Amino acid sequence: MRSWGFVVLGLVSLPVLAGGGFPERQYLCIVDGIDGFADDFAPPDPGDERMACAATIHYTLRTPTDDLVAEVVAALDGAEVTGYPVLLTFDDWNFPPDAWNANPAIPEWTDWEGTRCTGRDIEWASDNPQNPPPNFESPEFRAEIGPRLDAVFAAIAGRVRAWEEAGDGWRFAGVALGWESGYYTDFSGPGALRTGFAALTARGISDADVAEGAAARGVTYWEEFDARMHAVVHDYVAWICERARAAGISRERIYTHFTGVPDDWVPEDPAARDGRLIP
């Protein structure tokens, strides 16, 4: 389990219920790990409508299933021992394992010809080169992560059911699925590096399709490319959310982590748009 040395505040209480309105309980999420919470916060009263909760981050791609489940169980145990609600965050694409880099069916491409992306830099962690991002449409990729997601979601759902039966459902703030879910772009070097070609190709979309779509809508080629990739990313994240829901986790406690922008937002230079900015 990884606890960051900084604190991020966020209100994780805004999904709209099927019948309208918002969930009864709201949480202020602090990404600092549940172990350090006692230094700053007293455990909440179970009857509080608003609570601070600790968030734990789990590297879903690189962590073996048994270890990932053990991390999740430890975080849930921490919520019981300390009395603080917990939000579990699963990073969906930042740290792929080395073995995936050698599998031609998983890494993203940097052009329509199938040139595999060989790496990338995570700019929020200084000088941190990583393996290439995965192709979200790859059946091999989904076969790799699907079972481990199912295992952790089952562990969470089972514990939450026990909490709810004991009147302690407030201990579970939810699951946050994804970490700036998107596709990789880097325009800081001598030439632009963009991925997404593998996912679009897997969908049956070609270079000509993007060009024709751009002409039909009166937008630039890269605006059309981005619109097609936004659909890929949304569908991929929905696939993760559906697995959590199927395991028994309430939809009102399933959150996503997009670096969102308004639907009508247009960047100053569409050709240099960050692929993590998803409407």
mmCIF file of C-alpha atoms in Angstrom:
data_model
loop_
_atom_site.group_PDB
_atom_site.id
_atom_site.type_symbol
_atom_site.label_atom_id
_atom_site.label_comp_id
_atom_site.label_asym_id
_atom_site.label_seq_id
_atom_site.Cartn_x
_atom_site.Cartn_y
_atom_site.Cartn_z
ATOM 1 C CA MET A 1 0.000 0.000 0.000
ATOM 2 C CA ARG A 2 1.379 3.434 -0.852
ATOM 3 C CA SER A 3 0.721 6.540 1.223
ATOM 4 C CA TRP A 4 1.830 9.785 -0.377
ATOM 5 C CA GLY A 5 3.717 12.464 1.506
ATOM 6 C CA PHE A 6 1.259 15.133 0.493
ATOM 7 C CA VAL A 7 -2.394 15.758 1.152
ATOM 8 C CA VAL A 8 -5.074 16.159 -1.482
ATOM 9 C CA LEU A 9 -8.550 17.275 -0.530
ATOM 10 C CA GLY A 10 -11.569 16.351 -2.569
ATOM 11 C CA LEU A 11 -15.286 16.007 -1.967
ATOM 12 C CA VAL A 12 -16.233 12.509 -3.054
ATOM 13 C CA SER A 13 -19.955 12.720 -2.609
ATOM 14 C CA LEU A 14 -21.515 13.889 -5.820
ATOM 15 C CA PRO A 15 -22.982 10.950 -7.784
ATOM 16 C CA VAL A 16 -26.665 11.494 -8.487
ATOM 17 C CA LEU A 17 -28.956 8.743 -7.235
ATOM 18 C CA ALA A 18 -31.173 6.896 -9.710
ATOM 19 C CA GLY A 19 -34.253 8.612 -8.302
ATOM 20 C CA GLY A 20 -32.613 12.049 -8.142
ATOM 21 C CA GLY A 21 -30.783 13.830 -5.342
ATOM 22 C CA PHE A 22 -27.495 12.945 -3.714
ATOM 23 C CA PRO A 23 -26.300 10.256 -1.276
ATOM 24 C CA GLU A 24 -27.190 10.831 2.351
ATOM 25 C CA ARG A 25 -23.584 10.806 3.556
ATOM 26 C CA GLN A 26 -20.773 12.867 2.072
ATOM 27 C CA TYR A 27 -17.028 12.437 2.512
ATOM 28 C CA LEU A 28 -14.034 14.745 2.402
ATOM 29 C CA CYS A 29 -11.261 12.573 0.992
ATOM 30 C CA ILE A 30 -7.654 13.045 2.137
ATOM 31 C CA VAL A 31 -4.952 11.112 0.300
ATOM 32 C CA ASP A 32 -2.533 10.463 3.124
ATOM 33 C CA GLY A 33 -3.049 6.853 4.184
ATOM 34 C CA ILE A 34 -5.181 5.738 7.076
ATOM 35 C CA ASP A 35 -2.245 5.219 9.470
ATOM 36 C CA GLY A 36 -1.444 8.928 9.684
ATOM 37 C CA PHE A 37 -4.992 10.075 10.224
ATOM 38 C CA ALA A 38 -4.869 9.944 14.024
ATOM 39 C CA ASP A 39 -2.360 12.799 14.049
ATOM 40 C CA ASP A 40 -4.865 15.256 12.629
ATOM 41 C CA PHE A 41 -8.406 13.960 12.997
ATOM 42 C CA ALA A 42 -10.539 12.354 15.633
ATOM 43 C CA PRO A 43 -12.676 9.407 14.471
ATOM 44 C CA PRO A 44 -16.071 10.616 13.220
ATOM 45 C CA ASP A 45 -19.347 10.054 14.927
ATOM 46 C CA PRO A 46 -21.162 7.258 13.012
ATOM 47 C CA GLY A 47 -24.195 9.518 12.739
ATOM 48 C CA ASP A 48 -22.338 12.360 11.001
ATOM 49 C CA GLU A 49 -23.620 13.237 7.536
ATOM 50 C CA ARG A 50 -20.193 14.584 6.523
ATOM 51 C CA MET A 51 -16.969 12.799 7.353
ATOM 52 C CA ALA A 52 -13.274 12.998 6.581
ATOM 53 C CA CYS A 53 -11.979 9.759 5.092
ATOM 54 C CA ALA A 54 -8.531 8.375 4.398
ATOM 55 C CA ALA A 55 -7.669 7.383 0.836
ATOM 56 C CA THR A 56 -5.248 4.599 -0.015
ATOM 57 C CA ILE A 57 -3.695 4.219 -3.484
ATOM 58 C CA HIS A 58 -3.134 0.763 -4.976
ATOM 59 C CA TYR A 59 -1.066 0.172 -8.108
ATOM 60 C CA THR A 60 -3.397 -2.172 -9.895
ATOM 61 C CA LEU A 61 -1.304 -3.059 -12.938
ATOM 62 C CA ARG A 62 2.011 -3.915 -11.335
ATOM 63 C CA THR A 63 0.841 -5.592 -8.121
ATOM 64 C CA PRO A 64 0.165 -9.367 -8.141
ATOM 65 C CA THR A 65 -3.420 -10.275 -7.323
ATOM 66 C CA ASP A 66 -2.714 -11.837 -3.918
ATOM 67 C CA ASP A 67 -0.651 -8.825 -2.851
ATOM 68 C CA LEU A 68 -3.296 -6.428 -4.129
ATOM 69 C CA VAL A 69 -6.019 -8.205 -2.167
ATOM 70 C CA ALA A 70 -3.783 -8.156 0.925
ATOM 71 C CA GLU A 71 -3.331 -4.389 0.540
ATOM 72 C CA VAL A 72 -7.080 -3.896 0.267
ATOM 73 C CA VAL A 73 -7.811 -6.099 3.277
ATOM 74 C CA ALA A 74 -5.223 -4.163 5.306
ATOM 75 C CA ALA A 75 -6.894 -0.871 4.374
ATOM 76 C CA LEU A 76 -10.312 -2.233 5.342
ATOM 77 C CA ASP A 77 -8.865 -3.572 8.596
ATOM 78 C CA GLY A 78 -7.469 -0.102 9.240
ATOM 79 C CA ALA A 79 -10.929 1.407 8.925
ATOM 80 C CA GLU A 80 -12.169 -1.001 11.587
ATOM 81 C CA VAL A 81 -9.241 -0.491 13.975
ATOM 82 C CA THR A 82 -8.994 3.303 13.722
ATOM 83 C CA GLY A 83 -12.637 4.217 13.207
ATOM 84 C CA TYR A 84 -11.877 6.301 10.096
ATOM 85 C CA PRO A 85 -13.783 5.726 6.846
ATOM 86 C CA VAL A 86 -11.654 4.614 3.911
ATOM 87 C CA LEU A 87 -11.688 5.284 0.169
ATOM 88 C CA LEU A 88 -9.694 2.821 -1.968
ATOM 89 C CA THR A 89 -8.101 4.213 -5.120
ATOM 90 C CA PHE A 90 -6.942 1.933 -7.942
ATOM 91 C CA ASP A 91 -4.396 3.316 -10.414
ATOM 92 C CA ASP A 92 -5.371 2.006 -13.835
ATOM 93 C CA TRP A 93 -2.494 2.876 -16.184
ATOM 94 C CA ASN A 94 0.543 4.616 -14.674
ATOM 95 C CA PHE A 95 2.751 1.652 -13.784
ATOM 96 C CA PRO A 96 2.484 -1.310 -16.193
ATOM 97 C CA PRO A 97 4.808 -4.251 -15.441
ATOM 98 C CA ASP A 98 7.913 -4.957 -17.525
ATOM 99 C CA ALA A 99 6.445 -8.141 -19.001
ATOM 100 C CA TRP A 100 3.673 -6.199 -20.740
ATOM 101 C CA ASN A 101 6.228 -4.150 -22.636
ATOM 102 C CA ALA A 102 7.376 -7.295 -24.448
ATOM 103 C CA ASN A 103 3.867 -8.377 -25.416
ATOM 104 C CA PRO A 104 2.990 -6.767 -28.766
ATOM 105 C CA ALA A 105 -0.737 -7.115 -28.032
ATOM 106 C CA ILE A 106 -0.709 -4.793 -24.999
ATOM 107 C CA PRO A 107 1.398 -1.594 -25.479
ATOM 108 C CA GLU A 108 -0.078 1.398 -27.238
ATOM 109 C CA TRP A 109 1.149 2.559 -30.660
ATOM 110 C CA THR A 110 2.614 5.932 -31.626
ATOM 111 C CA ASP A 111 1.332 5.887 -35.220
ATOM 112 C CA TRP A 112 -1.140 4.102 -37.482
ATOM 113 C CA GLU A 113 1.613 1.791 -38.760
ATOM 114 C CA GLY A 114 1.798 -0.038 -35.431
ATOM 115 C CA THR A 115 4.998 1.412 -33.985
ATOM 116 C CA ARG A 116 4.914 0.335 -30.360
ATOM 117 C CA CYS A 117 5.371 2.950 -27.673
ATOM 118 C CA THR A 118 8.503 1.970 -25.738
ATOM 119 C CA GLY A 119 8.154 4.178 -22.664
ATOM 120 C CA ARG A 120 6.981 7.449 -21.225
ATOM 121 C CA ASP A 121 7.684 9.902 -18.436
ATOM 122 C CA ILE A 122 5.301 10.599 -15.567
ATOM 123 C CA GLU A 123 5.759 14.314 -15.086
ATOM 124 C CA TRP A 124 4.198 14.520 -11.632
ATOM 125 C CA ALA A 125 6.969 12.260 -10.344
ATOM 126 C CA SER A 126 10.196 13.992 -11.323
ATOM 127 C CA ASP A 127 12.424 12.110 -13.777
ATOM 128 C CA ASN A 128 10.289 8.973 -13.585
ATOM 129 C CA PRO A 129 10.446 6.990 -16.834
ATOM 130 C CA GLN A 130 7.913 4.165 -17.009
ATOM 131 C CA ASN A 131 6.774 1.417 -19.329
ATOM 132 C CA PRO A 132 4.411 2.372 -22.160
ATOM 133 C CA PRO A 133 0.692 2.760 -21.476
ATOM 134 C CA PRO A 134 -1.578 -0.149 -22.395
ATOM 135 C CA ASN A 135 -4.053 -0.335 -25.234
ATOM 136 C CA PHE A 136 -7.396 -0.123 -23.419
ATOM 137 C CA GLU A 137 -9.105 -2.078 -26.211
ATOM 138 C CA SER A 138 -6.656 -4.987 -26.027
ATOM 139 C CA PRO A 139 -8.348 -8.264 -25.003
ATOM 140 C CA GLU A 140 -5.016 -9.419 -23.564
ATOM 141 C CA PHE A 141 -4.780 -6.308 -21.398
ATOM 142 C CA ARG A 142 -8.314 -6.719 -20.086
ATOM 143 C CA ALA A 143 -7.709 -10.415 -19.458
ATOM 144 C CA GLU A 144 -4.711 -9.446 -17.332
ATOM 145 C CA ILE A 145 -6.433 -6.888 -15.135
ATOM 146 C CA GLY A 146 -10.014 -8.212 -15.076
ATOM 147 C CA PRO A 147 -9.389 -11.083 -12.617
ATOM 148 C CA ARG A 148 -7.369 -8.949 -10.208
ATOM 149 C CA LEU A 149 -10.054 -6.277 -10.220
ATOM 150 C CA ASP A 150 -12.700 -8.917 -9.563
ATOM 151 C CA ALA A 151 -10.667 -10.264 -6.627
ATOM 152 C CA VAL A 152 -10.292 -6.899 -4.911
ATOM 153 C CA PHE A 153 -13.884 -5.870 -5.610
ATOM 154 C CA ALA A 154 -15.111 -9.144 -4.078
ATOM 155 C CA ALA A 155 -13.007 -8.542 -0.963
ATOM 156 C CA ILE A 156 -14.386 -5.018 -0.633
ATOM 157 C CA ALA A 157 -18.006 -5.973 -1.258
ATOM 158 C CA GLY A 158 -17.868 -8.792 1.292
ATOM 159 C CA ARG A 159 -16.476 -6.537 3.993
ATOM 160 C CA VAL A 160 -18.933 -3.744 3.215
ATOM 161 C CA ARG A 161 -21.871 -6.170 3.470
ATOM 162 C CA ALA A 162 -20.660 -7.194 6.925
ATOM 163 C CA TRP A 163 -20.296 -3.552 7.934
ATOM 164 C CA GLU A 164 -23.767 -2.694 6.709
ATOM 165 C CA GLU A 165 -25.299 -5.626 8.573
ATOM 166 C CA ALA A 166 -23.600 -4.361 11.746
ATOM 167 C CA GLY A 167 -24.746 -0.768 11.141
ATOM 168 C CA ASP A 168 -21.204 0.312 10.227
ATOM 169 C CA GLY A 169 -21.660 0.991 6.529
ATOM 170 C CA TRP A 170 -20.351 4.528 7.099
ATOM 171 C CA ARG A 171 -16.830 3.073 7.290
ATOM 172 C CA PHE A 172 -16.794 2.652 3.493
ATOM 173 C CA ALA A 173 -16.404 5.918 1.577
ATOM 174 C CA GLY A 174 -16.105 4.119 -1.753
ATOM 175 C CA VAL A 175 -13.726 3.126 -4.519
ATOM 176 C CA ALA A 176 -12.049 5.559 -6.920
ATOM 177 C CA LEU A 177 -11.318 3.758 -10.182
ATOM 178 C CA GLY A 178 -8.546 5.141 -12.351
ATOM 179 C CA TRP A 179 -5.844 7.772 -11.933
ATOM 180 C CA GLU A 180 -6.150 10.540 -14.506
ATOM 181 C CA SER A 181 -7.507 7.953 -16.940
ATOM 182 C CA GLY A 182 -6.624 8.947 -20.466
ATOM 183 C CA TYR A 183 -4.031 8.356 -23.161
ATOM 184 C CA TYR A 184 -0.428 9.429 -23.314
ATOM 185 C CA THR A 185 0.748 12.554 -25.120
ATOM 186 C CA ASP A 186 4.054 14.389 -24.794
ATOM 187 C CA PHE A 187 4.869 17.520 -26.744
ATOM 188 C CA SER A 188 7.864 18.690 -24.711
ATOM 189 C CA GLY A 189 10.552 16.925 -26.771
ATOM 190 C CA PRO A 190 11.838 17.400 -30.307
ATOM 191 C CA GLY A 191 8.751 15.705 -31.733
ATOM 192 C CA ALA A 192 5.235 15.047 -30.534
ATOM 193 C CA LEU A 193 4.541 11.656 -28.989
ATOM 194 C CA ARG A 194 0.931 10.567 -29.066
ATOM 195 C CA THR A 195 -0.729 7.224 -28.345
ATOM 196 C CA GLY A 196 -4.204 5.862 -29.001
ATOM 197 C CA PHE A 197 -3.588 4.439 -32.463
ATOM 198 C CA ALA A 198 -3.677 0.844 -31.190
ATOM 199 C CA ALA A 199 -7.004 1.328 -29.393
ATOM 200 C CA LEU A 200 -8.621 3.012 -32.390
ATOM 201 C CA THR A 201 -7.309 0.343 -34.751
ATOM 202 C CA ALA A 202 -8.726 -2.341 -32.462
ATOM 203 C CA ARG A 203 -12.088 -0.581 -32.794
ATOM 204 C CA GLY A 204 -11.888 -0.731 -36.556
ATOM 205 C CA ILE A 205 -11.129 2.979 -36.890
ATOM 206 C CA SER A 206 -8.496 4.029 -39.434
ATOM 207 C CA ASP A 207 -6.571 7.141 -40.371
ATOM 208 C CA ALA A 208 -9.035 7.705 -43.220
ATOM 209 C CA ASP A 209 -12.005 7.368 -40.851
ATOM 210 C CA VAL A 210 -10.590 10.096 -38.611
ATOM 211 C CA ALA A 211 -9.941 12.385 -41.578
ATOM 212 C CA GLU A 212 -13.434 11.814 -42.976
ATOM 213 C CA GLY A 213 -15.013 12.361 -39.565
ATOM 214 C CA ALA A 214 -13.120 15.611 -39.114
ATOM 215 C CA ALA A 215 -14.257 16.900 -42.509
ATOM 216 C CA ALA A 216 -17.859 15.928 -41.837
ATOM 217 C CA ARG A 217 -17.929 17.729 -38.471
ATOM 218 C CA GLY A 218 -15.853 20.723 -39.564
ATOM 219 C CA VAL A 219 -13.094 20.170 -36.996
ATOM 220 C CA THR A 220 -9.377 19.524 -37.222
ATOM 221 C CA TYR A 221 -7.947 16.028 -37.633
ATOM 222 C CA TRP A 222 -6.618 15.941 -34.070
ATOM 223 C CA GLU A 223 -9.874 17.184 -32.601
ATOM 224 C CA GLU A 224 -11.600 14.262 -34.294
ATOM 225 C CA PHE A 225 -8.863 11.878 -33.140
ATOM 226 C CA ASP A 226 -9.316 13.090 -29.569
ATOM 227 C CA ALA A 227 -13.093 12.728 -29.742
ATOM 228 C CA ARG A 228 -12.692 9.096 -30.838
ATOM 229 C CA MET A 229 -10.199 8.452 -28.021
ATOM 230 C CA HIS A 230 -12.458 10.097 -25.450
ATOM 231 C CA ALA A 231 -15.037 7.446 -26.298
ATOM 232 C CA VAL A 232 -12.402 4.723 -25.863
ATOM 233 C CA VAL A 233 -11.380 5.986 -22.433
ATOM 234 C CA HIS A 234 -14.950 6.479 -21.216
ATOM 235 C CA ASP A 235 -15.917 2.987 -22.322
ATOM 236 C CA TYR A 236 -12.842 1.472 -20.698
ATOM 237 C CA VAL A 237 -13.518 3.185 -17.364
ATOM 238 C CA ALA A 238 -17.178 2.161 -17.592
ATOM 239 C CA TRP A 239 -15.960 -1.431 -18.030
ATOM 240 C CA ILE A 240 -14.050 -1.155 -14.737
ATOM 241 C CA CYS A 241 -17.039 0.410 -12.976
ATOM 242 C CA GLU A 242 -19.337 -2.334 -14.236
ATOM 243 C CA ARG A 243 -17.046 -4.971 -12.700
ATOM 244 C CA ALA A 244 -17.188 -3.184 -9.358
ATOM 245 C CA ARG A 245 -20.954 -2.948 -9.570
ATOM 246 C CA ALA A 246 -21.271 -6.635 -10.515
ATOM 247 C CA ALA A 247 -19.233 -7.556 -7.423
ATOM 248 C CA GLY A 248 -21.824 -5.846 -5.235
ATOM 249 C CA ILE A 249 -20.342 -2.392 -4.666
ATOM 250 C CA SER A 250 -23.067 0.270 -4.630
ATOM 251 C CA ARG A 251 -23.024 2.584 -7.636
ATOM 252 C CA GLU A 252 -23.298 5.539 -5.232
ATOM 253 C CA ARG A 253 -19.858 4.633 -3.892
ATOM 254 C CA ILE A 254 -18.094 4.138 -7.222
ATOM 255 C CA TYR A 255 -16.062 7.130 -8.399
ATOM 256 C CA THR A 256 -13.782 7.824 -11.354
ATOM 257 C CA HIS A 257 -10.672 9.986 -11.618
ATOM 258 C CA PHE A 258 -10.755 11.931 -14.851
ATOM 259 C CA THR A 259 -8.823 15.155 -15.355
ATOM 260 C CA GLY A 260 -12.021 16.576 -16.715
ATOM 261 C CA VAL A 261 -12.800 19.615 -18.832
ATOM 262 C CA PRO A 262 -16.149 21.027 -20.037
ATOM 263 C CA ASP A 263 -17.634 19.211 -23.020
ATOM 264 C CA ASP A 264 -17.371 22.338 -25.180
ATOM 265 C CA TRP A 265 -13.789 23.195 -24.204
ATOM 266 C CA VAL A 266 -11.410 23.727 -27.124
ATOM 267 C CA PRO A 267 -7.648 23.970 -26.460
ATOM 268 C CA GLU A 268 -5.603 26.773 -27.938
ATOM 269 C CA ASP A 269 -3.727 24.222 -30.036
ATOM 270 C CA PRO A 270 -5.794 21.047 -30.655
ATOM 271 C CA ALA A 271 -2.740 19.288 -32.089
ATOM 272 C CA ALA A 272 -0.976 19.557 -28.709
ATOM 273 C CA ARG A 273 -3.840 18.525 -26.476
ATOM 274 C CA ASP A 274 -3.083 16.529 -23.323
ATOM 275 C CA GLY A 275 -4.708 13.098 -23.666
ATOM 276 C CA ARG A 276 -5.634 13.043 -19.985
ATOM 277 C CA LEU A 277 -8.044 15.971 -20.397
ATOM 278 C CA ILE A 278 -11.256 14.056 -20.911
ATOM 279 C CA PRO A 279 -14.643 15.834 -21.151
#
